[in-house]
Coordinates of C-alpha atoms and ligand atoms in Angstrom, one line a residue:
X1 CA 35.8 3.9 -101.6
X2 CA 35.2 7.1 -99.4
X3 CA 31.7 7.8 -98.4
X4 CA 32.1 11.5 -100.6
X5 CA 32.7 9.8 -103.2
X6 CA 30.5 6.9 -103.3
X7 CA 27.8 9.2 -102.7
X8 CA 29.3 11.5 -106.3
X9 CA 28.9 8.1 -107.7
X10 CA 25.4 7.7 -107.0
X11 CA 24.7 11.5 -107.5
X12 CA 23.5 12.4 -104.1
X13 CA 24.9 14.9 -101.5
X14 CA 25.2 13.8 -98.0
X15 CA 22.8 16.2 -97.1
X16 CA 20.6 14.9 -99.0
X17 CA 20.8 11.4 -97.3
X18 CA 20.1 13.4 -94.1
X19 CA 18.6 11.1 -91.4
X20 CA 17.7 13.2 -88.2
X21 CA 18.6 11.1 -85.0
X22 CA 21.4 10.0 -86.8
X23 CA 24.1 13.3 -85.9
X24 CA 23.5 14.4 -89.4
X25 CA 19.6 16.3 -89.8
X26 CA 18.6 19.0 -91.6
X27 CA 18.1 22.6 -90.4
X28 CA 14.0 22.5 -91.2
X29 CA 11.4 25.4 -90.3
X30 CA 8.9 22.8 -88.7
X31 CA 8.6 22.6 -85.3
X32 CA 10.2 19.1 -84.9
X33 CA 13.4 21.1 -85.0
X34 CA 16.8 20.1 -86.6
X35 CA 18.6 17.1 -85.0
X36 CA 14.9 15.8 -83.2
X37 CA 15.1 12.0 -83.0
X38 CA 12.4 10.8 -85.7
X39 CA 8.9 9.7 -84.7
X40 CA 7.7 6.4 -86.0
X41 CA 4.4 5.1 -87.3
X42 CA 3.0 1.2 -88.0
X43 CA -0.2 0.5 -88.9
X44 CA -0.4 -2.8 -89.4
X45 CA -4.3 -4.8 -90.6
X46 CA -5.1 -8.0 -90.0
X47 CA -5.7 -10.0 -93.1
X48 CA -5.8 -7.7 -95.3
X49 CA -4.9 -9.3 -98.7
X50 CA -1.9 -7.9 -101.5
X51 CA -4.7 -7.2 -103.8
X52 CA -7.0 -5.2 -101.3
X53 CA -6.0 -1.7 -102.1
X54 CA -6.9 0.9 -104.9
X55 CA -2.5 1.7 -105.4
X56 CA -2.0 -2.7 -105.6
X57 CA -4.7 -3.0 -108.0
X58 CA -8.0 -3.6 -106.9
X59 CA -11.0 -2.2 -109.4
X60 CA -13.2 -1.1 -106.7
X61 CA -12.0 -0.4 -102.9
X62 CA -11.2 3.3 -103.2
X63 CA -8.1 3.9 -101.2
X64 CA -7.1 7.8 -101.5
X65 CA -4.9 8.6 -98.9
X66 CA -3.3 4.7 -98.8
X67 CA -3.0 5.6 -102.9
X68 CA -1.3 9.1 -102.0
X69 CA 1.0 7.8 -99.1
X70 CA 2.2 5.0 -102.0
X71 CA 2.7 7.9 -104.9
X72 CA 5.1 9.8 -101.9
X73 CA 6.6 7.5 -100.5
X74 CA 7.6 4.0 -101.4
X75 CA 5.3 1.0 -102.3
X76 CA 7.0 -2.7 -101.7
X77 CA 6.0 -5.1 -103.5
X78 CA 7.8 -8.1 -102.4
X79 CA 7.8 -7.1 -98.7
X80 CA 7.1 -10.4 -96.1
X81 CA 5.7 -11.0 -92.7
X82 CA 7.7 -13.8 -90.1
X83 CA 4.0 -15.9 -90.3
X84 CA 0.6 -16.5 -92.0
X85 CA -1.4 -16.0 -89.1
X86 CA -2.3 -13.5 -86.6
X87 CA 0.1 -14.1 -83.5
X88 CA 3.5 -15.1 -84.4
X89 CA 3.4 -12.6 -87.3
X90 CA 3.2 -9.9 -84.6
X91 CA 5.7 -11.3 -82.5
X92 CA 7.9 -11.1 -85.6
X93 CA 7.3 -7.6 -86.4
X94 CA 7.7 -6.3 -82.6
X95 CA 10.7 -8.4 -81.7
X96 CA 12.5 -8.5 -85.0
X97 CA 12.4 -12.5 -84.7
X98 CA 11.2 -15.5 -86.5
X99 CA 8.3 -16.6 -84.0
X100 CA 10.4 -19.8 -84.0
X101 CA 13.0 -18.2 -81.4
X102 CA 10.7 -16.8 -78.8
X103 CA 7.9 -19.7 -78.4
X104 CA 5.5 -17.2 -80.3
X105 CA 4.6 -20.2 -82.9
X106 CA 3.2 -24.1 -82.5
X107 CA 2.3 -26.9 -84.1
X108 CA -0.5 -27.9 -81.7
X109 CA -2.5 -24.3 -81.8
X110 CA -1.6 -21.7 -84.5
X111 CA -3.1 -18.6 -82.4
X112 CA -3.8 -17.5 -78.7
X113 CA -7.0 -17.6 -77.4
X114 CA -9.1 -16.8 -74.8
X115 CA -8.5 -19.4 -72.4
X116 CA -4.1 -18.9 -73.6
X117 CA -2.4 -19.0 -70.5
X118 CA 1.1 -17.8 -72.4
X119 CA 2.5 -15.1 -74.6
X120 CA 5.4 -13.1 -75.4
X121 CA 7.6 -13.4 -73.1
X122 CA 9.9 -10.9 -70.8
X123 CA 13.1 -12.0 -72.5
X124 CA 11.7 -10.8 -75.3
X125 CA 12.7 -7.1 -76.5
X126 CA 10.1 -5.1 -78.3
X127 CA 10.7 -2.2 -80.3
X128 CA 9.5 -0.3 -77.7
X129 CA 11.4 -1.3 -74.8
X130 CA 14.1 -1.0 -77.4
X131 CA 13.2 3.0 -77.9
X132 CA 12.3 3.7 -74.3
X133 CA 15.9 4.4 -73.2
X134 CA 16.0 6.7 -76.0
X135 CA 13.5 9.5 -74.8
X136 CA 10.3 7.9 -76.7
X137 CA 6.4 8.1 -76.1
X138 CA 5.2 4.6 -76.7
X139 CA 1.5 3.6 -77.3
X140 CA -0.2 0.7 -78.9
X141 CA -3.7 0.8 -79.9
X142 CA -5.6 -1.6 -81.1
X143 CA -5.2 -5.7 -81.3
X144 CA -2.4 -7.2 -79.6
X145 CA -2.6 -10.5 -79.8
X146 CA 0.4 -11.5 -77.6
X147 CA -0.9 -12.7 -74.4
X148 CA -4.0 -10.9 -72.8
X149 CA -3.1 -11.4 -69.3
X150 CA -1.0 -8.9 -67.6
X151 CA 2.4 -9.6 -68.0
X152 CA 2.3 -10.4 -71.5
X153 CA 0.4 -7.2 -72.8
X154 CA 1.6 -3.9 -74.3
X155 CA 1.9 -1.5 -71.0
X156 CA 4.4 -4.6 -70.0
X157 CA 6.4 -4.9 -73.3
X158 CA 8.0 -0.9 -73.5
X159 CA 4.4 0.4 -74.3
X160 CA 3.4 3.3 -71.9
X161 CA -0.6 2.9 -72.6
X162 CA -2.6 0.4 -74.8
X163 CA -6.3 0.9 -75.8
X164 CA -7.8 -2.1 -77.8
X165 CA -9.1 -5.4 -78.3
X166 CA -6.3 -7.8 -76.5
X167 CA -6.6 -10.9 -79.4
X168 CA -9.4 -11.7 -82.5
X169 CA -12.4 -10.3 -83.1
X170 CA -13.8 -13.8 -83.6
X171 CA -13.5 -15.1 -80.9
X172 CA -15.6 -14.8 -77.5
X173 CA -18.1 -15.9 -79.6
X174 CA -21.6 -16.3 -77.3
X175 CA -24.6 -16.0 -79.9
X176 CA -25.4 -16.1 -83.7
X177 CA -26.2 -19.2 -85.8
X178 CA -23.1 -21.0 -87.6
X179 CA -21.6 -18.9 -90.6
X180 CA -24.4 -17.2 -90.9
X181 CA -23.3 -15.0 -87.7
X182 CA -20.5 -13.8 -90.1
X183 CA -22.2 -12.8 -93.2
X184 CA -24.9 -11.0 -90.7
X185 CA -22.4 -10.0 -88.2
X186 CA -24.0 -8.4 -85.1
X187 CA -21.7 -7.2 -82.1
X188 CA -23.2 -8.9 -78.9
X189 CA -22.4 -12.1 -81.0
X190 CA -18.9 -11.3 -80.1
X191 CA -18.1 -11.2 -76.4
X192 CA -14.7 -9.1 -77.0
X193 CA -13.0 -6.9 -74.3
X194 CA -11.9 -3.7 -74.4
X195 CA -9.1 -2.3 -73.1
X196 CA -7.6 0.8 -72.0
X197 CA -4.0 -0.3 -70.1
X198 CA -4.8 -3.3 -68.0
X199 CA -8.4 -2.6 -67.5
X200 CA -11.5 -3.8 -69.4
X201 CA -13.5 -0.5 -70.1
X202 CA -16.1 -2.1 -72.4
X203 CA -17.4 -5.9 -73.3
X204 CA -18.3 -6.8 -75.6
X205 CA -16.7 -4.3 -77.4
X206 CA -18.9 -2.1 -80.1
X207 CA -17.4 -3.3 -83.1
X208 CA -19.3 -1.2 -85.5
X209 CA -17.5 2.1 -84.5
X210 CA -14.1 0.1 -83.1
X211 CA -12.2 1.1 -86.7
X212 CA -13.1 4.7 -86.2
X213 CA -12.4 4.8 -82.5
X214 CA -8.5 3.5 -83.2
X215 CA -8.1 6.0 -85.6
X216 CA -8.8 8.7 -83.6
X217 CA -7.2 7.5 -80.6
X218 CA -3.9 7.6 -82.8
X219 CA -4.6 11.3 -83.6
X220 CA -4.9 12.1 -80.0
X221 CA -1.6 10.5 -78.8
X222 CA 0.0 11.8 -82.0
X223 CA -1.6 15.4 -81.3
X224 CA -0.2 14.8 -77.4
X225 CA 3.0 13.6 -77.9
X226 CA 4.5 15.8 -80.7
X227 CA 7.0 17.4 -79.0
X228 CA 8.7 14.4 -77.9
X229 CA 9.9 11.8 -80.1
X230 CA 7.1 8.5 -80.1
X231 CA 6.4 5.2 -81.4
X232 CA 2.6 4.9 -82.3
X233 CA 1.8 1.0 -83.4
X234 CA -1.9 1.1 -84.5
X235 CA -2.9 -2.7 -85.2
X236 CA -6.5 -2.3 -87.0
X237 CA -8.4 -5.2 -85.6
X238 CA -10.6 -5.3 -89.2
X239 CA -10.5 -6.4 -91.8
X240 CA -10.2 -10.2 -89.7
X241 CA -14.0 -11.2 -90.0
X242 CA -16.6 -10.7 -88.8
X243 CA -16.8 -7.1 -90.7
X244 CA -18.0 -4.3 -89.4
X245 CA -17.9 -0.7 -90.1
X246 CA -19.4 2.9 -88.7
X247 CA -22.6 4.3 -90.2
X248 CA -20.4 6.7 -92.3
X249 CA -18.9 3.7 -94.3
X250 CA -21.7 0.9 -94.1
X251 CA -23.0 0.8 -97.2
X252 CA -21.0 3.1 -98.9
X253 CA -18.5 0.8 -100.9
X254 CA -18.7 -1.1 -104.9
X255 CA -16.5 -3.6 -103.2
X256 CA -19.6 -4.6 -100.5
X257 CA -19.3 -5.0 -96.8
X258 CA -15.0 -5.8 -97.1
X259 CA -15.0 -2.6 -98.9
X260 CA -16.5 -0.4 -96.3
X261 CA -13.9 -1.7 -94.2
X262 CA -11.1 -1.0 -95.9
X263 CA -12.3 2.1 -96.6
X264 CA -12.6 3.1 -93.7
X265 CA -8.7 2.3 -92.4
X266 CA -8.1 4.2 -95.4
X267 CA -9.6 7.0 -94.0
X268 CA -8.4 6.9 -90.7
X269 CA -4.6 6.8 -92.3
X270 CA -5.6 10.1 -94.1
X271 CA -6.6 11.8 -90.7
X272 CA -3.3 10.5 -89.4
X273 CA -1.2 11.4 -92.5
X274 CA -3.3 15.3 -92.3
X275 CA -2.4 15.2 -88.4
X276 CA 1.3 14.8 -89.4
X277 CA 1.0 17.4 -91.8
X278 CA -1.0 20.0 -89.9
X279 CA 1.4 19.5 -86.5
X280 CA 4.7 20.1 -89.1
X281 CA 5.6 16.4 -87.7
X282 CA 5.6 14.6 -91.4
X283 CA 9.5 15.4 -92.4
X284 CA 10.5 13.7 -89.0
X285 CA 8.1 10.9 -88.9
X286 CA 8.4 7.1 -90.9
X287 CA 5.1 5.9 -91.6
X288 CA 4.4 2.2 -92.4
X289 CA 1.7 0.7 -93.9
X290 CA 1.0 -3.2 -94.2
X291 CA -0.5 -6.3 -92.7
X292 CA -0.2 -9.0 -90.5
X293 CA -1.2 -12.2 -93.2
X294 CA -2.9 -12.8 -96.5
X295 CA -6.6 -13.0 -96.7
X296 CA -8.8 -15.1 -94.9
X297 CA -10.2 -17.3 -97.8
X298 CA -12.7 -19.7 -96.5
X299 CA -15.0 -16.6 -95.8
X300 CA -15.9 -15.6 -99.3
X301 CA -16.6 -12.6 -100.3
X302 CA -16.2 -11.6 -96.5
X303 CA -12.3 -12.4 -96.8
X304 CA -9.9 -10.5 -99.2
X305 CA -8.1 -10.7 -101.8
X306 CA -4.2 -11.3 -102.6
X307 CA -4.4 -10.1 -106.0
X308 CA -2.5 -12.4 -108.5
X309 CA -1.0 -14.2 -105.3
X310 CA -1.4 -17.7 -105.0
X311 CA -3.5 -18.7 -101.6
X312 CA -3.8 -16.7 -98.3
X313 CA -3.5 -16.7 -94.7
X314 CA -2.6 -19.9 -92.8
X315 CA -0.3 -21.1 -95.3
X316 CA 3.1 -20.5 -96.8
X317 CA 2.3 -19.7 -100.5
X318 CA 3.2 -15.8 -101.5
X319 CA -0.9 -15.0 -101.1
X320 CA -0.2 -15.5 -97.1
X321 CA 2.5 -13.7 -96.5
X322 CA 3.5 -11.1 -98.6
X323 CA 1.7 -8.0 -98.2
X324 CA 1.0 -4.7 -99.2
X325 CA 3.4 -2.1 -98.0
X326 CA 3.8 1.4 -98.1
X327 CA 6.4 3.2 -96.4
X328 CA 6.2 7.4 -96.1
X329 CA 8.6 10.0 -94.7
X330 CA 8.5 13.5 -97.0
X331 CA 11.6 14.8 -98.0
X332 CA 13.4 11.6 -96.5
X333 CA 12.9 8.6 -98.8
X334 CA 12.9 7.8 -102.4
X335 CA 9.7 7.9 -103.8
X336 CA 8.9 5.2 -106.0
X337 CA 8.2 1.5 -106.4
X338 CA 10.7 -1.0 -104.4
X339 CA 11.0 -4.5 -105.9
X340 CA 13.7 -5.4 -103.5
X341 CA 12.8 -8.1 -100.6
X342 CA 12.0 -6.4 -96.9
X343 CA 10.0 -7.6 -94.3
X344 CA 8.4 -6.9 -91.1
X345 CA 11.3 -8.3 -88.9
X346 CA 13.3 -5.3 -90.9
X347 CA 11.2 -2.9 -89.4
X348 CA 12.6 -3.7 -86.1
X349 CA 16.1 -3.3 -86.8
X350 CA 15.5 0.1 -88.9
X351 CA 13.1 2.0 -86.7
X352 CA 16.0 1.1 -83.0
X353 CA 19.1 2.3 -85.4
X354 CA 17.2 5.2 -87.0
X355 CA 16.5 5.9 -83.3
X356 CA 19.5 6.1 -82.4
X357 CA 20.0 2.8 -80.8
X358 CA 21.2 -0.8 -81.6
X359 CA 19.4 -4.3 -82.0
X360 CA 20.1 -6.4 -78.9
X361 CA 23.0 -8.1 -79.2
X362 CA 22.4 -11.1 -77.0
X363 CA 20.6 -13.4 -79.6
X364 CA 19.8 -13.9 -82.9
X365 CA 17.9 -11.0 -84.3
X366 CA 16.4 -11.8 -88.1
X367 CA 16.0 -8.4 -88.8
X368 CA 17.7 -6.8 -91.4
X369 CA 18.5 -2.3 -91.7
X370 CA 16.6 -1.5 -94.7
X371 CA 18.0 2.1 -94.6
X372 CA 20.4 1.8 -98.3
X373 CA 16.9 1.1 -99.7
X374 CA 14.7 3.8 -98.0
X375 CA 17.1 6.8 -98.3
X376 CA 18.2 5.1 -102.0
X377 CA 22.0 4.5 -101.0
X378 CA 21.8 0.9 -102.3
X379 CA 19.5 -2.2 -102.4
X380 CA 17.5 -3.4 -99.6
X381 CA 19.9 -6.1 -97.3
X382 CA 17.3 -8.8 -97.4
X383 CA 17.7 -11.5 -100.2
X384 CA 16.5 -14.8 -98.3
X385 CA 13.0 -15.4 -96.6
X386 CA 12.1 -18.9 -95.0
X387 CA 8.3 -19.3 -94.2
X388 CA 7.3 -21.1 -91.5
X389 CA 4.1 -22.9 -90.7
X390 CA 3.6 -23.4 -87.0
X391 CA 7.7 -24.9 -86.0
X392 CA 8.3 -26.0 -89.6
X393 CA 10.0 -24.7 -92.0
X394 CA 7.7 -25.0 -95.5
X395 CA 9.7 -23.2 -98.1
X396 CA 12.7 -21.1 -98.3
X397 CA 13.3 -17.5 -100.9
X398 CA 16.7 -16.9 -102.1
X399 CA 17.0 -14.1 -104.7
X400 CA 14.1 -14.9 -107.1
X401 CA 13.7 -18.2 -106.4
X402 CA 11.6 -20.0 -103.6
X403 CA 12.0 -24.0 -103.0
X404 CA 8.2 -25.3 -101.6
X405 CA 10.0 -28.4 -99.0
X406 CA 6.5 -29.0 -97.6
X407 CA 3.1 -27.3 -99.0
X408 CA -0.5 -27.1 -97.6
X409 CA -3.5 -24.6 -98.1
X410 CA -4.4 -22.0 -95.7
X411 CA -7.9 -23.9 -94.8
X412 CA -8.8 -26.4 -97.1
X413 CA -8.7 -30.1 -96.2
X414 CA -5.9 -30.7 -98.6
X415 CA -3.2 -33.5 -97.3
X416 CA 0.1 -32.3 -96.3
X417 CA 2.5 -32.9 -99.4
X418 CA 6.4 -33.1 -98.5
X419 CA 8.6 -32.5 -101.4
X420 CA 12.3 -34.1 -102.6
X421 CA 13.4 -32.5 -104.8
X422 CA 11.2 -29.2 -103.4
X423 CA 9.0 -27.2 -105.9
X424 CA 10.8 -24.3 -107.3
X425 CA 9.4 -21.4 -108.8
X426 CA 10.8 -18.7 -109.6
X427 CA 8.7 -15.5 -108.3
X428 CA 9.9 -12.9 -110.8
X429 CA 8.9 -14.7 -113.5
X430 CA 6.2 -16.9 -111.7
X431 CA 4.9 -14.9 -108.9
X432 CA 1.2 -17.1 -108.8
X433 CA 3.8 -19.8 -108.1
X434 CA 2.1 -22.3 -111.5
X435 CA 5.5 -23.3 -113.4
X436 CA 7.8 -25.5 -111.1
X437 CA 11.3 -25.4 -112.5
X438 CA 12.8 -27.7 -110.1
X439 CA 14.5 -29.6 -113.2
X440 CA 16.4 -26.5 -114.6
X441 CA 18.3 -25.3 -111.5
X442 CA 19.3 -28.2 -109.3
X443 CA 22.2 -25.3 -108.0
X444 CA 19.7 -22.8 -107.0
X445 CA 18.3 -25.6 -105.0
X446 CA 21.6 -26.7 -103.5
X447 CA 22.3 -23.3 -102.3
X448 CA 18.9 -23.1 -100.7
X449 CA 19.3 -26.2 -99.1
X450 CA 22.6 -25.1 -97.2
X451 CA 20.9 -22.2 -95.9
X452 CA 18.4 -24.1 -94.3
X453 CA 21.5 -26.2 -92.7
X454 CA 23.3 -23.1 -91.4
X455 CA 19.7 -21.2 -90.4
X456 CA 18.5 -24.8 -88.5
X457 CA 22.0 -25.1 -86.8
X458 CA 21.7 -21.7 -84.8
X459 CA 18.0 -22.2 -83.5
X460 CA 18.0 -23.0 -79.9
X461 CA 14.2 -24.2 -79.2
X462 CA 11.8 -22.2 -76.7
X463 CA 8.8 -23.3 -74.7
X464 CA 5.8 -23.6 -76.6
X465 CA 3.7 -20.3 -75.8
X466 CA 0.4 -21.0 -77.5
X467 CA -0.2 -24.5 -76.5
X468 CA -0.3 -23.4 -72.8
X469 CA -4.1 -23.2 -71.2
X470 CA -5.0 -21.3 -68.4
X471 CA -6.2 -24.7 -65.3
X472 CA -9.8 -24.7 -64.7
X473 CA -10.6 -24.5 -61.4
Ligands
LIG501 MG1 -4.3 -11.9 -89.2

């Protein structure tokens, strides 16, 4: 069928499916100008749960602007992340691979640390050293969590300047008493650098105003760089215990201490989304909202919340690692709610060809274009997910349906059950995962099977990356 008529079929001009970058933009009044490559936004939390904001359902965190940027733009509800836990979810998102291919996942530790003496590594292609050859402004602010010594971090992955926390904000711990240092959090208990490029500017880092300080550090590069096409990636280092929040926020929440938190990213995304607004940069940039894991359980009321999801982080059940997603560009995609599967490996492959530019085409890239379902030309691409824990490969999504092969809780001291036949369930119906229908649809479970065959046969197995320490002398 030609394109003219496919789009008469679907009631759409091409005009209207306008993508600037892509030789085809709108004449606009704004100064980004017709035919501008389009900038690009990620804001990604860290374990922030499905069920933490106002727009997917929560009774009490108030979430304006996230609520406002849902009701223009799109709001994904079945949208994934490559892991359950902080680093190889971020590796996933920035290199548009399951951790699995890059070394960026164990089985011996599930993070970096501190005393890490790996990280991502050169071979590796992020999406900014993917957009540099096309004319963009990179930063990263905020936690990185891919290897804090200098080769692996930001200003040597395609970023031209990083200002944050290189890894958790639990860790460097040097004072406090047990769990109690969490439900009382105080900053000196946290001996966290700061970072501006490859310099330490501040330790430990003052976590109470750390939220607010990210936020406006992505207004100013935004304000700097907006007559040149950029790629801001703001990586909130909250709301990963231990909680903190500025003096304008503490307090201030129904939802308690988490609350505050959140509603303070919230904020910061509205100063952002005004920025956008106010520079005439929002119909030329994609803003994306979501998170790097579920909700850190084991810390109470301190941890969040994935709504009707069963579990959270560390584990493989929907609670840890499907997460709420909002995705904003005025004027450029569909409004509305997206039931179709995406995830943050997709992001990588949309944001280098809306650039302009191709995934690398030297090695497997999981990534999928999600364009059809942004700019509502058709469904999104992605209809499998496998979710790995650590190397292994716990259960597998196809369509509606997702076979359990192994399962495990986050945190709990639970025994490691392996499954044959797997646990089905069947996430439209089901999606707390309660009503295993193995028996039914011994088919469905046949066809997942054979795509773990064909997905196992093409993985080529990469140095471990987190298990590596830095020698004491
Ligand atoms: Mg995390």
């Amino acid at each position: 069928m030609h394109r003219r008529d496919l789009l008469k079929g679907l009631g759409l001009t091409a005009a209207s499916l306008a993508v600037p970058g892509c030789g085809n933009a709108l004449s606009r009044s704004t100064k980004s100008g017709a035919g501008r490559k389009p900038n690009f936004v990620v804001i990604f939390c860290d374990d922030l749960g499905y069920g933490d904001l106002g727009c997917f359902g929560h009774p009490t965190i108030r979430t304006p602007h996230l609520d406002r940027m849902a009701a223009e733009g799109q709001k994904w509800t079945n949208f994934y992340v490559g892991a359950s836990v902080c680093t190889p979810s971020r590796a996933a998102l920035l290199t548009g691979r399951l951790p699995i291919r890059s070394g960026m996942c164990s089985d011996r530790r599930r993070v970096l640390f501190p005393d890490s003496a790996g990280g991502l590594p050169q071979s590796e292609i992020t999406i900014a050293r993917a957009l540099k050859p096309h004319g963009y402004a990179t930063a990263a602010v905020g936690k990185w969590h891919l290897g804090h010594l200098r080769e692996y971090l930001p200003t040597s992955h395609g970023f031209d300047s990083y200002f944050g926390i290189p890894y958790s904000n639990d860790m460097d711990r040097v004072a406090g008493e047990g769990r109690k240092a969490f439900w009382e959090p105080k900053t000196e208990y946290w001996n966290v650098p700061l970072m501006r490029d490859e310099q330490i500017v501040e330790r430990p880092a003052d976590q109470e105003t750390i939220t607010k300080r990210y936020s406006e550090e992505a207004v100013k590069f935004i304000k700097a760089k907006k007559d040149e096409p950029f790629f801001l990636y703001l990586a909130h280092n909250l709301p990963h215990v231990p909680l903190f929040a500025s003096d304008e926020f503490d307090g201030t929440s129904r939802r308690g201490l988490y609350g505050d938190v959140i509603e303070e990213i919230d904020h910061g995304v509205g100063l952002i989304l005004d920025t956008l607004r106010d520079e005439g940069l929002a119909e030329n940039t994609f803003v994306v909202f979501t998170s790097d894991n579920g909700p850190w359980l084991p810390y109470n009321e301190h941890g969040g919340s994935a709504g009707l999801l069963r579990e959270g982080k560390g584990c493989t059940f929907e609670g840890g690692m499907r997460e709420p997603t909002i995705l904003w560009w005025p004027s450029k995609i569909a409004p509305g709610v997206v039931h179709d599967m995406g995830a943050t490996m997709d992001l990588y492959t949309t944001i280098i060809k809306l650039a302009g530019g191709q995934p690398p085409a030297d090695r497997i890239v999981d990534g999928l274009d999600l364009s059809p379902a942004l700019f509502g030309t058709g469904p999104s691409p992605r209809d499998t997910m496998f979710y790995y824990r650590g190397t292994q490969i716990h259960a597998v999504r196809k369509g509606a349906f997702k076979a359990h092969f192994i399962t495990k809780s986050g945190y709990r001291r639970d025994k490691r059950v392996t499954h044959d036949p797997p646990v089905l369930y069947n996430l439209e119906h089901d999606p707390s995962e309660k009503y295993n229908v193995a028996k039914d649809h011994p088919d469905v479970i046949a066809d997942i099977r054979a795509e773990v065959t064909r997905h196992t046969q093409a993985l080529v197995k990469k140095e471990d990356q987190l298990a590596k320490r830095i020698k004491k002398e």
